[in-house]
Amino acid sequence: MAKTVRILAVLLGVQVLLAFGLNMSHKDISDVSPDQPLLSASLDDLDEMVIADGPDSSLTIKRKGDQWQLPSLDGFPASSDQANQLVDALVAAKQGIPVATSPSAQSRFKVAKDDFKRRLVLRRDGQDVATVYLGSSPGTDQSYARLKGDSNIYRVKLAAYQAPVESDSWLDKEILTTPIDKIAAVEVGDLKLTQTTKKPADKSDSENTDKGKAPAPWHVDNLPAGKTLDTKAAATLAGQLSGLRIQSLADADAAKQALADQTLTIQLDKSDGKTVTYTFAKAESKPDSADDAKAKSKPGKAPKHEPWFLSVSDQDRTFRITAALGQTLVKAASPDTLLVAAKDDKPAADTATASSTAKKADDEPAE
């Protein structure tokens, strides 16, 4: 009996020591606040992010002033909105209760030092502020996360796809956009569409317009005989150029070859006096693979078109745009779209006069 008591006492002592050791090596989960930020360090004035999806694959974006840039593309502008949204998501991420704490769990949740979905190194003035490992996803727009130097693994509202490692995914796709009120004229072929900015200010001005209405927003001088400008079509074309978005950067050699046989050229005159020329060219279709041919044979399957090339006179690089956008611009810039048959009011007036005269004649008694 005494021997049994001694054995039980030893076992109890071992349990106490184990519990004490665990408390010393891990913070008490009950002490974790659900609202505690994932990052304790401030991310204010962050100026560099290095995003990796493997030990030997990474992308760096740096901030210069208010603009994020891509050093790998000679400082080409990155989407500042996208970069700021990633920083905001990191700031907003909460720790909550750890889902795991053991080092062995790091590989299972894909947040280990050499086994992760994303590794984000956040820097300020060349110094590391924090390193975050993002792992597999437990739900929509969520990832498991771990901080460098911490074994705790958390579930956070931040997905790996929000931190892509492809440079095309970070490009400022709106680098060519122009506010519509900054466009003075659009020149395509022999047509120059000029935006009208003047509005009737007083009675004398109103007398020079149709019943005091504001002049048409777009007009063309020297119209072909029997034609007039479809102002809605002109506004549509100007709007498409105003919101022009790129898809990616183009290979210089491929672009040069394609642009030698241009499909469309449009000149944009801006209100500040600058003129920009856009040159568009179709891309040569690649031979269909066996899978592509099989997909095309399916009913309702649209053929795949290669992105078009775009050269802009005030840009050093050439771009790719979607084939759909290229085709839309060609149609919108066509004279058949922009010009319509002019309405001839004179014949209608002459007809009305003749009808009135005939009626009057009918009413008069015959001599």
PDB file of N, CA and C in Angstrom, residues 65-148:
ATOM      1  N   GLY A  65       7.361  58.492 -52.019  1.00  0.00           N
ATOM      2  CA  GLY A  65       6.327  59.492 -51.823  1.00  0.00           C
ATOM      3  C   GLY A  65       4.996  58.796 -51.581  1.00  0.00           C
ATOM      4  N   ASP A  66       3.993  59.132 -52.381  1.00  0.00           N
ATOM      5  CA  ASP A  66       2.688  58.487 -52.261  1.00  0.00           C
ATOM      6  C   ASP A  66       2.506  57.347 -53.253  1.00  0.00           C
ATOM      7  N   GLN A  67       3.512  57.093 -54.079  1.00  0.00           N
ATOM      8  CA  GLN A  67       3.381  56.103 -55.148  1.00  0.00           C
ATOM      9  C   GLN A  67       4.208  54.848 -54.868  1.00  0.00           C
ATOM     10  N   TRP A  68       3.573  53.680 -54.912  1.00  0.00           N
ATOM     11  CA  TRP A  68       4.293  52.411 -54.818  1.00  0.00           C
ATOM     12  C   TRP A  68       4.825  52.060 -56.204  1.00  0.00           C
ATOM     13  N   GLN A  69       6.012  51.449 -56.246  1.00  0.00           N
ATOM     14  CA  GLN A  69       6.664  51.151 -57.511  1.00  0.00           C
ATOM     15  C   GLN A  69       7.207  49.728 -57.512  1.00  0.00           C
ATOM     16  N   LEU A  70       7.534  49.262 -58.722  1.00  0.00           N
ATOM     17  CA  LEU A  70       8.082  47.914 -58.911  1.00  0.00           C
ATOM     18  C   LEU A  70       9.540  48.023 -59.349  1.00  0.00           C
ATOM     19  N   PRO A  71      10.486  47.823 -58.441  1.00  0.00           N
ATOM     20  CA  PRO A  71      11.908  47.917 -58.804  1.00  0.00           C
ATOM     21  C   PRO A  71      12.301  46.943 -59.916  1.00  0.00           C
ATOM     22  N   SER A  72      11.660  45.785 -59.969  1.00  0.00           N
ATOM     23  CA  SER A  72      12.002  44.796 -60.991  1.00  0.00           C
ATOM     24  C   SER A  72      11.619  45.266 -62.388  1.00  0.00           C
ATOM     25  N   LEU A  73      10.751  46.269 -62.470  1.00  0.00           N
ATOM     26  CA  LEU A  73      10.331  46.836 -63.763  1.00  0.00           C
ATOM     27  C   LEU A  73      10.810  48.281 -63.877  1.00  0.00           C
ATOM     28  N   ASP A  74      11.987  48.545 -63.357  1.00  0.00           N
ATOM     29  CA  ASP A  74      12.611  49.868 -63.445  1.00  0.00           C
ATOM     30  C   ASP A  74      11.747  50.962 -62.826  1.00  0.00           C
ATOM     31  N   GLY A  75      11.052  50.618 -61.744  1.00  0.00           N
ATOM     32  CA  GLY A  75      10.256  51.618 -61.042  1.00  0.00           C
ATOM     33  C   GLY A  75       8.907  51.896 -61.655  1.00  0.00           C
ATOM     34  N   PHE A  76       8.413  50.996 -62.513  1.00  0.00           N
ATOM     35  CA  PHE A  76       7.085  51.189 -63.101  1.00  0.00           C
ATOM     36  C   PHE A  76       6.057  51.275 -61.969  1.00  0.00           C
ATOM     37  N   PRO A  77       5.072  52.174 -62.097  1.00  0.00           N
ATOM     38  CA  PRO A  77       4.107  52.357 -61.008  1.00  0.00           C
ATOM     39  C   PRO A  77       3.316  51.089 -60.684  1.00  0.00           C
ATOM     40  N   ALA A  78       3.259  50.777 -59.400  1.00  0.00           N
ATOM     41  CA  ALA A  78       2.386  49.712 -58.915  1.00  0.00           C
ATOM     42  C   ALA A  78       1.070  50.335 -58.487  1.00  0.00           C
ATOM     43  N   SER A  79       0.075  49.508 -58.310  1.00  0.00           N
ATOM     44  CA  SER A  79      -1.228  50.009 -57.865  1.00  0.00           C
ATOM     45  C   SER A  79      -1.129  50.401 -56.399  1.00  0.00           C
ATOM     46  N   SER A  80      -1.132  51.693 -56.139  1.00  0.00           N
ATOM     47  CA  SER A  80      -1.039  52.166 -54.755  1.00  0.00           C
ATOM     48  C   SER A  80      -2.274  51.754 -53.957  1.00  0.00           C
ATOM     49  N   ASP A  81      -3.425  51.732 -54.602  1.00  0.00           N
ATOM     50  CA  ASP A  81      -4.636  51.296 -53.912  1.00  0.00           C
ATOM     51  C   ASP A  81      -4.488  49.858 -53.436  1.00  0.00           C
ATOM     52  N   GLN A  82      -3.964  49.006 -54.294  1.00  0.00           N
ATOM     53  CA  GLN A  82      -3.791  47.597 -53.955  1.00  0.00           C
ATOM     54  C   GLN A  82      -2.783  47.425 -52.819  1.00  0.00           C
ATOM     55  N   ALA A  83      -1.667  48.158 -52.884  1.00  0.00           N
ATOM     56  CA  ALA A  83      -0.650  48.071 -51.841  1.00  0.00           C
ATOM     57  C   ALA A  83      -1.194  48.577 -50.509  1.00  0.00           C
ATOM     58  N   ASN A  84      -1.901  49.698 -50.554  1.00  0.00           N
ATOM     59  CA  ASN A  84      -2.455  50.254 -49.317  1.00  0.00           C
ATOM     60  C   ASN A  84      -3.527  49.352 -48.716  1.00  0.00           C
ATOM     61  N   GLN A  85      -4.288  48.673 -49.570  1.00  0.00           N
ATOM     62  CA  GLN A  85      -5.299  47.741 -49.074  1.00  0.00           C
ATOM     63  C   GLN A  85      -4.647  46.554 -48.367  1.00  0.00           C
ATOM     64  N   LEU A  86      -3.507  46.096 -48.871  1.00  0.00           N
ATOM     65  CA  LEU A  86      -2.793  45.002 -48.214  1.00  0.00           C
ATOM     66  C   LEU A  86      -2.274  45.443 -46.846  1.00  0.00           C
ATOM     67  N   VAL A  87      -1.701  46.639 -46.796  1.00  0.00           N
ATOM     68  CA  VAL A  87      -1.221  47.157 -45.512  1.00  0.00           C
ATOM     69  C   VAL A  87      -2.387  47.310 -44.533  1.00  0.00           C
ATOM     70  N   ASP A  88      -3.502  47.841 -45.011  1.00  0.00           N
ATOM     71  CA  ASP A  88      -4.669  48.019 -44.145  1.00  0.00           C
ATOM     72  C   ASP A  88      -5.177  46.676 -43.619  1.00  0.00           C
ATOM     73  N   ALA A  89      -5.146  45.646 -44.471  1.00  0.00           N
ATOM     74  CA  ALA A  89      -5.597  44.318 -44.043  1.00  0.00           C
ATOM     75  C   ALA A  89      -4.677  43.748 -42.967  1.00  0.00           C
ATOM     76  N   LEU A  90      -3.383  44.000 -43.092  1.00  0.00           N
ATOM     77  CA  LEU A  90      -2.429  43.542 -42.072  1.00  0.00           C
ATOM     78  C   LEU A  90      -2.657  44.278 -40.751  1.00  0.00           C
ATOM     79  N   VAL A  91      -2.927  45.568 -40.831  1.00  0.00           N
ATOM     80  CA  VAL A  91      -3.185  46.357 -39.631  1.00  0.00           C
ATOM     81  C   VAL A  91      -4.465  45.872 -38.942  1.00  0.00           C
ATOM     82  N   ALA A  92      -5.471  45.518 -39.745  1.00  0.00           N
ATOM     83  CA  ALA A  92      -6.766  45.123 -39.196  1.00  0.00           C
ATOM     84  C   ALA A  92      -6.794  43.684 -38.696  1.00  0.00           C
ATOM     85  N   ALA A  93      -5.815  42.860 -39.089  1.00  0.00           N
ATOM     86  CA  ALA A  93      -5.805  41.442 -38.698  1.00  0.00           C
ATOM     87  C   ALA A  93      -5.692  41.296 -37.175  1.00  0.00           C
ATOM     88  N   LYS A  94      -6.498  40.386 -36.623  1.00  0.00           N
ATOM     89  CA  LYS A  94      -6.499  40.128 -35.179  1.00  0.00           C
ATOM     90  C   LYS A  94      -5.928  38.741 -34.888  1.00  0.00           C
ATOM     91  N   GLN A  95      -5.378  38.612 -33.679  1.00  0.00           N
ATOM     92  CA  GLN A  95      -4.811  37.322 -33.281  1.00  0.00           C
ATOM     93  C   GLN A  95      -5.903  36.314 -32.938  1.00  0.00           C
ATOM     94  N   GLY A  96      -6.803  36.682 -32.054  1.00  0.00           N
ATOM     95  CA  GLY A  96      -7.781  35.721 -31.576  1.00  0.00           C
ATOM     96  C   GLY A  96      -7.092  34.613 -30.794  1.00  0.00           C
ATOM     97  N   ILE A  97      -7.739  33.488 -30.674  1.00  0.00           N
ATOM     98  CA  ILE A  97      -7.180  32.346 -29.944  1.00  0.00           C
ATOM     99  C   ILE A  97      -6.341  31.517 -30.911  1.00  0.00           C
ATOM    100  N   PRO A  98      -5.095  31.181 -30.563  1.00  0.00           N
ATOM    101  CA  PRO A  98      -4.264  30.370 -31.468  1.00  0.00           C
ATOM    102  C   PRO A  98      -4.932  29.037 -31.790  1.00  0.00           C
ATOM    103  N   VAL A  99      -4.829  28.638 -33.056  1.00  0.00           N
ATOM    104  CA  VAL A  99      -5.376  27.340 -33.445  1.00  0.00           C
ATOM    105  C   VAL A  99      -4.362  26.237 -33.217  1.00  0.00           C
ATOM    106  N   ALA A 100      -3.111  26.611 -33.081  1.00  0.00           N
ATOM    107  CA  ALA A 100      -2.040  25.647 -32.797  1.00  0.00           C
ATOM    108  C   ALA A 100      -0.842  26.413 -32.258  1.00  0.00           C
ATOM    109  N   THR A 101      -0.023  25.717 -31.491  1.00  0.00           N
ATOM    110  CA  THR A 101       1.144  26.377 -30.898  1.00  0.00           C
ATOM    111  C   THR A 101       2.428  25.574 -31.059  1.00  0.00           C
ATOM    112  N   SER A 102       2.324  24.342 -31.481  1.00  0.00           N
ATOM    113  CA  SER A 102       3.520  23.496 -31.547  1.00  0.00           C
ATOM    114  C   SER A 102       4.283  23.739 -32.842  1.00  0.00           C
ATOM    115  N   PRO A 103       5.611  23.667 -32.801  1.00  0.00           N
ATOM    116  CA  PRO A 103       6.411  23.827 -34.028  1.00  0.00           C
ATOM    117  C   PRO A 103       6.054  22.805 -35.103  1.00  0.00           C
ATOM    118  N   SER A 104       5.638  21.625 -34.686  1.00  0.00           N
ATOM    119  CA  SER A 104       5.310  20.587 -35.662  1.00  0.00           C
ATOM    120  C   SER A 104       4.072  20.940 -36.478  1.00  0.00           C
ATOM    121  N   ALA A 105       3.226  21.838 -35.965  1.00  0.00           N
ATOM    122  CA  ALA A 105       2.000  22.218 -36.674  1.00  0.00           C
ATOM    123  C   ALA A 105       2.260  23.218 -37.790  1.00  0.00           C
ATOM    124  N   GLN A 106       3.428  23.835 -37.807  1.00  0.00           N
ATOM    125  CA  GLN A 106       3.691  24.896 -38.780  1.00  0.00           C
ATOM    126  C   GLN A 106       3.654  24.402 -40.221  1.00  0.00           C
ATOM    127  N   SER A 107       4.204  23.220 -40.460  1.00  0.00           N
ATOM    128  CA  SER A 107       4.163  22.665 -41.816  1.00  0.00           C
ATOM    129  C   SER A 107       2.750  22.243 -42.182  1.00  0.00           C
ATOM    130  N   ARG A 108       2.017  21.732 -41.203  1.00  0.00           N
ATOM    131  CA  ARG A 108       0.653  21.285 -41.475  1.00  0.00           C
ATOM    132  C   ARG A 108      -0.237  22.452 -41.908  1.00  0.00           C
ATOM    133  N   PHE A 109      -0.017  23.620 -41.306  1.00  0.00           N
ATOM    134  CA  PHE A 109      -0.807  24.810 -41.642  1.00  0.00           C
ATOM    135  C   PHE A 109      -0.118  25.687 -42.692  1.00  0.00           C
ATOM    136  N   LYS A 110       1.003  25.215 -43.238  1.00  0.00           N
ATOM    137  CA  LYS A 110       1.741  25.932 -44.288  1.00  0.00           C
ATOM    138  C   LYS A 110       2.210  27.318 -43.839  1.00  0.00           C
ATOM    139  N   VAL A 111       2.738  27.396 -42.628  1.00  0.00           N
ATOM    140  CA  VAL A 111       3.292  28.656 -42.127  1.00  0.00           C
ATOM    141  C   VAL A 111       4.705  28.446 -41.577  1.00  0.00           C
ATOM    142  N   ALA A 112       5.374  27.390 -42.037  1.00  0.00           N
ATOM    143  CA  ALA A 112       6.727  27.105 -41.572  1.00  0.00           C
ATOM    144  C   ALA A 112       7.736  28.002 -42.291  1.00  0.00           C
ATOM    145  N   LYS A 113       8.918  28.077 -41.755  1.00  0.00           N
ATOM    146  CA  LYS A 113       9.965  28.950 -42.306  1.00  0.00           C
ATOM    147  C   LYS A 113      10.252  28.638 -43.763  1.00  0.00           C
ATOM    148  N   ASP A 114      10.243  27.360 -44.129  1.00  0.00           N
ATOM    149  CA  ASP A 114      10.553  26.955 -45.503  1.00  0.00           C
ATOM    150  C   ASP A 114       9.373  26.280 -46.193  1.00  0.00           C
ATOM    151  N   ASP A 115       8.199  26.405 -45.626  1.00  0.00           N
ATOM    152  CA  ASP A 115       7.010  25.789 -46.208  1.00  0.00           C
ATOM    153  C   ASP A 115       5.809  26.694 -45.924  1.00  0.00           C
ATOM    154  N   PHE A 116       5.530  27.589 -46.856  1.00  0.00           N
ATOM    155  CA  PHE A 116       4.488  28.592 -46.639  1.00  0.00           C
ATOM    156  C   PHE A 116       3.812  28.933 -47.956  1.00  0.00           C
ATOM    157  N   LYS A 117       2.626  29.556 -47.864  1.00  0.00           N
ATOM    158  CA  LYS A 117       1.946  30.065 -49.053  1.00  0.00           C
ATOM    159  C   LYS A 117       2.485  31.449 -49.423  1.00  0.00           C
ATOM    160  N   ARG A 118       2.638  32.298 -48.420  1.00  0.00           N
ATOM    161  CA  ARG A 118       3.219  33.627 -48.607  1.00  0.00           C
ATOM    162  C   ARG A 118       4.069  33.999 -47.395  1.00  0.00           C
ATOM    163  N   ARG A 119       5.131  34.710 -47.686  1.00  0.00           N
ATOM    164  CA  ARG A 119       5.938  35.322 -46.623  1.00  0.00           C
ATOM    165  C   ARG A 119       6.029  36.813 -46.930  1.00  0.00           C
ATOM    166  N   LEU A 120       5.562  37.626 -46.005  1.00  0.00           N
ATOM    167  CA  LEU A 120       5.575  39.074 -46.192  1.00  0.00           C
ATOM    168  C   LEU A 120       6.599  39.686 -45.255  1.00  0.00           C
ATOM    169  N   VAL A 121       7.629  40.289 -45.832  1.00  0.00           N
ATOM    170  CA  VAL A 121       8.630  41.011 -45.044  1.00  0.00           C
ATOM    171  C   VAL A 121       8.321  42.496 -45.188  1.00  0.00           C
ATOM    172  N   LEU A 122       7.989  43.130 -44.083  1.00  0.00           N
ATOM    173  CA  LEU A 122       7.584  44.536 -44.081  1.00  0.00           C
ATOM    174  C   LEU A 122       8.734  45.378 -43.558  1.00  0.00           C
ATOM    175  N   ARG A 123       9.088  46.433 -44.315  1.00  0.00           N
ATOM    176  CA  ARG A 123      10.276  47.218 -43.968  1.00  0.00           C
ATOM    177  C   ARG A 123       9.990  48.713 -43.957  1.00  0.00           C
ATOM    178  N   ARG A 124      10.790  49.387 -43.168  1.00  0.00           N
ATOM    179  CA  ARG A 124      10.773  50.848 -43.110  1.00  0.00           C
ATOM    180  C   ARG A 124      12.211  51.322 -43.010  1.00  0.00           C
ATOM    181  N   ASP A 125      12.626  52.176 -43.944  1.00  0.00           N
ATOM    182  CA  ASP A 125      14.001  52.710 -43.953  1.00  0.00           C
ATOM    183  C   ASP A 125      15.043  51.596 -43.942  1.00  0.00           C
ATOM    184  N   GLY A 126      14.747  50.509 -44.676  1.00  0.00           N
ATOM    185  CA  GLY A 126      15.703  49.416 -44.787  1.00  0.00           C
ATOM    186  C   GLY A 126      15.722  48.460 -43.614  1.00  0.00           C
ATOM    187  N   GLN A 127      14.901  48.692 -42.610  1.00  0.00           N
ATOM    188  CA  GLN A 127      14.863  47.835 -41.424  1.00  0.00           C
ATOM    189  C   GLN A 127      13.581  47.009 -41.407  1.00  0.00           C
ATOM    190  N   ASP A 128      13.716  45.717 -41.053  1.00  0.00           N
ATOM    191  CA  ASP A 128      12.543  44.858 -40.963  1.00  0.00           C
ATOM    192  C   ASP A 128      11.652  45.303 -39.815  1.00  0.00           C
ATOM    193  N   VAL A 129      10.384  45.499 -40.110  1.00  0.00           N
ATOM    194  CA  VAL A 129       9.402  45.856 -39.089  1.00  0.00           C
ATOM    195  C   VAL A 129       8.702  44.598 -38.586  1.00  0.00           C
ATOM    196  N   ALA A 130       8.358  43.706 -39.519  1.00  0.00           N
ATOM    197  CA  ALA A 130       7.691  42.451 -39.160  1.00  0.00           C
ATOM    198  C   ALA A 130       7.790  41.491 -40.338  1.00  0.00           C
ATOM    199  N   THR A 131       7.701  40.204 -40.038  1.00  0.00           N
ATOM    200  CA  THR A 131       7.634  39.163 -41.057  1.00  0.00           C
ATOM    201  C   THR A 131       6.437  38.283 -40.741  1.00  0.00           C
ATOM    202  N   VAL A 132       5.558  38.149 -41.720  1.00  0.00           N
ATOM    203  CA  VAL A 132       4.319  37.385 -41.534  1.00  0.00           C
ATOM    204  C   VAL A 132       4.298  36.226 -42.518  1.00  0.00           C
ATOM    205  N   TYR A 133       3.994  35.037 -42.003  1.00  0.00           N
ATOM    206  CA  TYR A 133       3.821  33.863 -42.855  1.00  0.00           C
ATOM    207  C   TYR A 133       2.321  33.601 -43.001  1.00  0.00           C
ATOM    208  N   LEU A 134       1.845  33.520 -44.245  1.00  0.00           N
ATOM    209  CA  LEU A 134       0.463  33.164 -44.517  1.00  0.00           C
ATOM    210  C   LEU A 134       0.421  31.744 -45.060  1.00  0.00           C
ATOM    211  N   GLY A 135      -0.519  30.959 -44.541  1.00  0.00           N
ATOM    212  CA  GLY A 135      -0.589  29.551 -44.919  1.00  0.00           C
ATOM    213  C   GLY A 135      -1.859  29.169 -45.641  1.00  0.00           C
ATOM    214  N   SER A 136      -2.277  27.949 -45.431  1.00  0.00           N
ATOM    215  CA  SER A 136      -3.479  27.450 -46.089  1.00  0.00           C
ATOM    216  C   SER A 136      -4.709  28.218 -45.613  1.00  0.00           C
ATOM    217  N   SER A 137      -5.787  28.082 -46.377  1.00  0.00           N
ATOM    218  CA  SER A 137      -6.992  28.874 -46.106  1.00  0.00           C
ATOM    219  C   SER A 137      -8.053  28.046 -45.388  1.00  0.00           C
ATOM    220  N   PRO A 138      -8.525  28.517 -44.227  1.00  0.00           N
ATOM    221  CA  PRO A 138      -9.601  27.814 -43.525  1.00  0.00           C
ATOM    222  C   PRO A 138     -10.987  28.256 -43.976  1.00  0.00           C
ATOM    223  N   GLY A 139     -11.054  29.327 -44.777  1.00  0.00           N
ATOM    224  CA  GLY A 139     -12.338  29.844 -45.221  1.00  0.00           C
ATOM    225  C   GLY A 139     -12.144  30.972 -46.205  1.00  0.00           C
ATOM    226  N   THR A 140     -13.252  31.509 -46.692  1.00  0.00           N
ATOM    227  CA  THR A 140     -13.203  32.586 -47.684  1.00  0.00           C
ATOM    228  C   THR A 140     -12.449  33.796 -47.146  1.00  0.00           C
ATOM    229  N   ASP A 141     -11.473  34.280 -47.949  1.00  0.00           N
ATOM    230  CA  ASP A 141     -10.685  35.464 -47.606  1.00  0.00           C
ATOM    231  C   ASP A 141      -9.970  35.317 -46.267  1.00  0.00           C
ATOM    232  N   GLN A 142      -9.578  34.101 -45.911  1.00  0.00           N
ATOM    233  CA  GLN A 142      -8.889  33.858 -44.646  1.00  0.00           C
ATOM    234  C   GLN A 142      -7.646  33.017 -44.872  1.00  0.00           C
ATOM    235  N   SER A 143      -6.724  33.123 -43.936  1.00  0.00           N
ATOM    236  CA  SER A 143      -5.511  32.309 -43.959  1.00  0.00           C
ATOM    237  C   SER A 143      -5.093  32.020 -42.526  1.00  0.00           C
ATOM    238  N   TYR A 144      -4.326  30.945 -42.381  1.00  0.00           N
ATOM    239  CA  TYR A 144      -3.606  30.748 -41.126  1.00  0.00           C
ATOM    240  C   TYR A 144      -2.366  31.615 -41.197  1.00  0.00           C
ATOM    241  N   ALA A 145      -1.981  32.199 -40.085  1.00  0.00           N
ATOM    242  CA  ALA A 145      -0.854  33.136 -40.087  1.00  0.00           C
ATOM    243  C   ALA A 145       0.034  32.904 -38.867  1.00  0.00           C
ATOM    244  N   ARG A 146       1.315  33.194 -39.077  1.00  0.00           N
ATOM    245  CA  ARG A 146       2.294  33.110 -37.979  1.00  0.00           C
ATOM    246  C   ARG A 146       3.303  34.216 -38.138  1.00  0.00           C
ATOM    247  N   LEU A 147       3.723  34.790 -37.030  1.00  0.00           N
ATOM    248  CA  LEU A 147       4.756  35.815 -37.055  1.00  0.00           C
ATOM    249  C   LEU A 147       6.123  35.177 -36.868  1.00  0.00           C
ATOM    250  N   LYS A 148       7.112  35.738 -37.515  1.00  0.00           N
ATOM    251  CA  LYS A 148       8.476  35.258 -37.339  1.00  0.00           C
ATOM    252  C   LYS A 148       8.868  35.357 -35.864  1.00  0.00           C
TER     253      LYS A 148
END
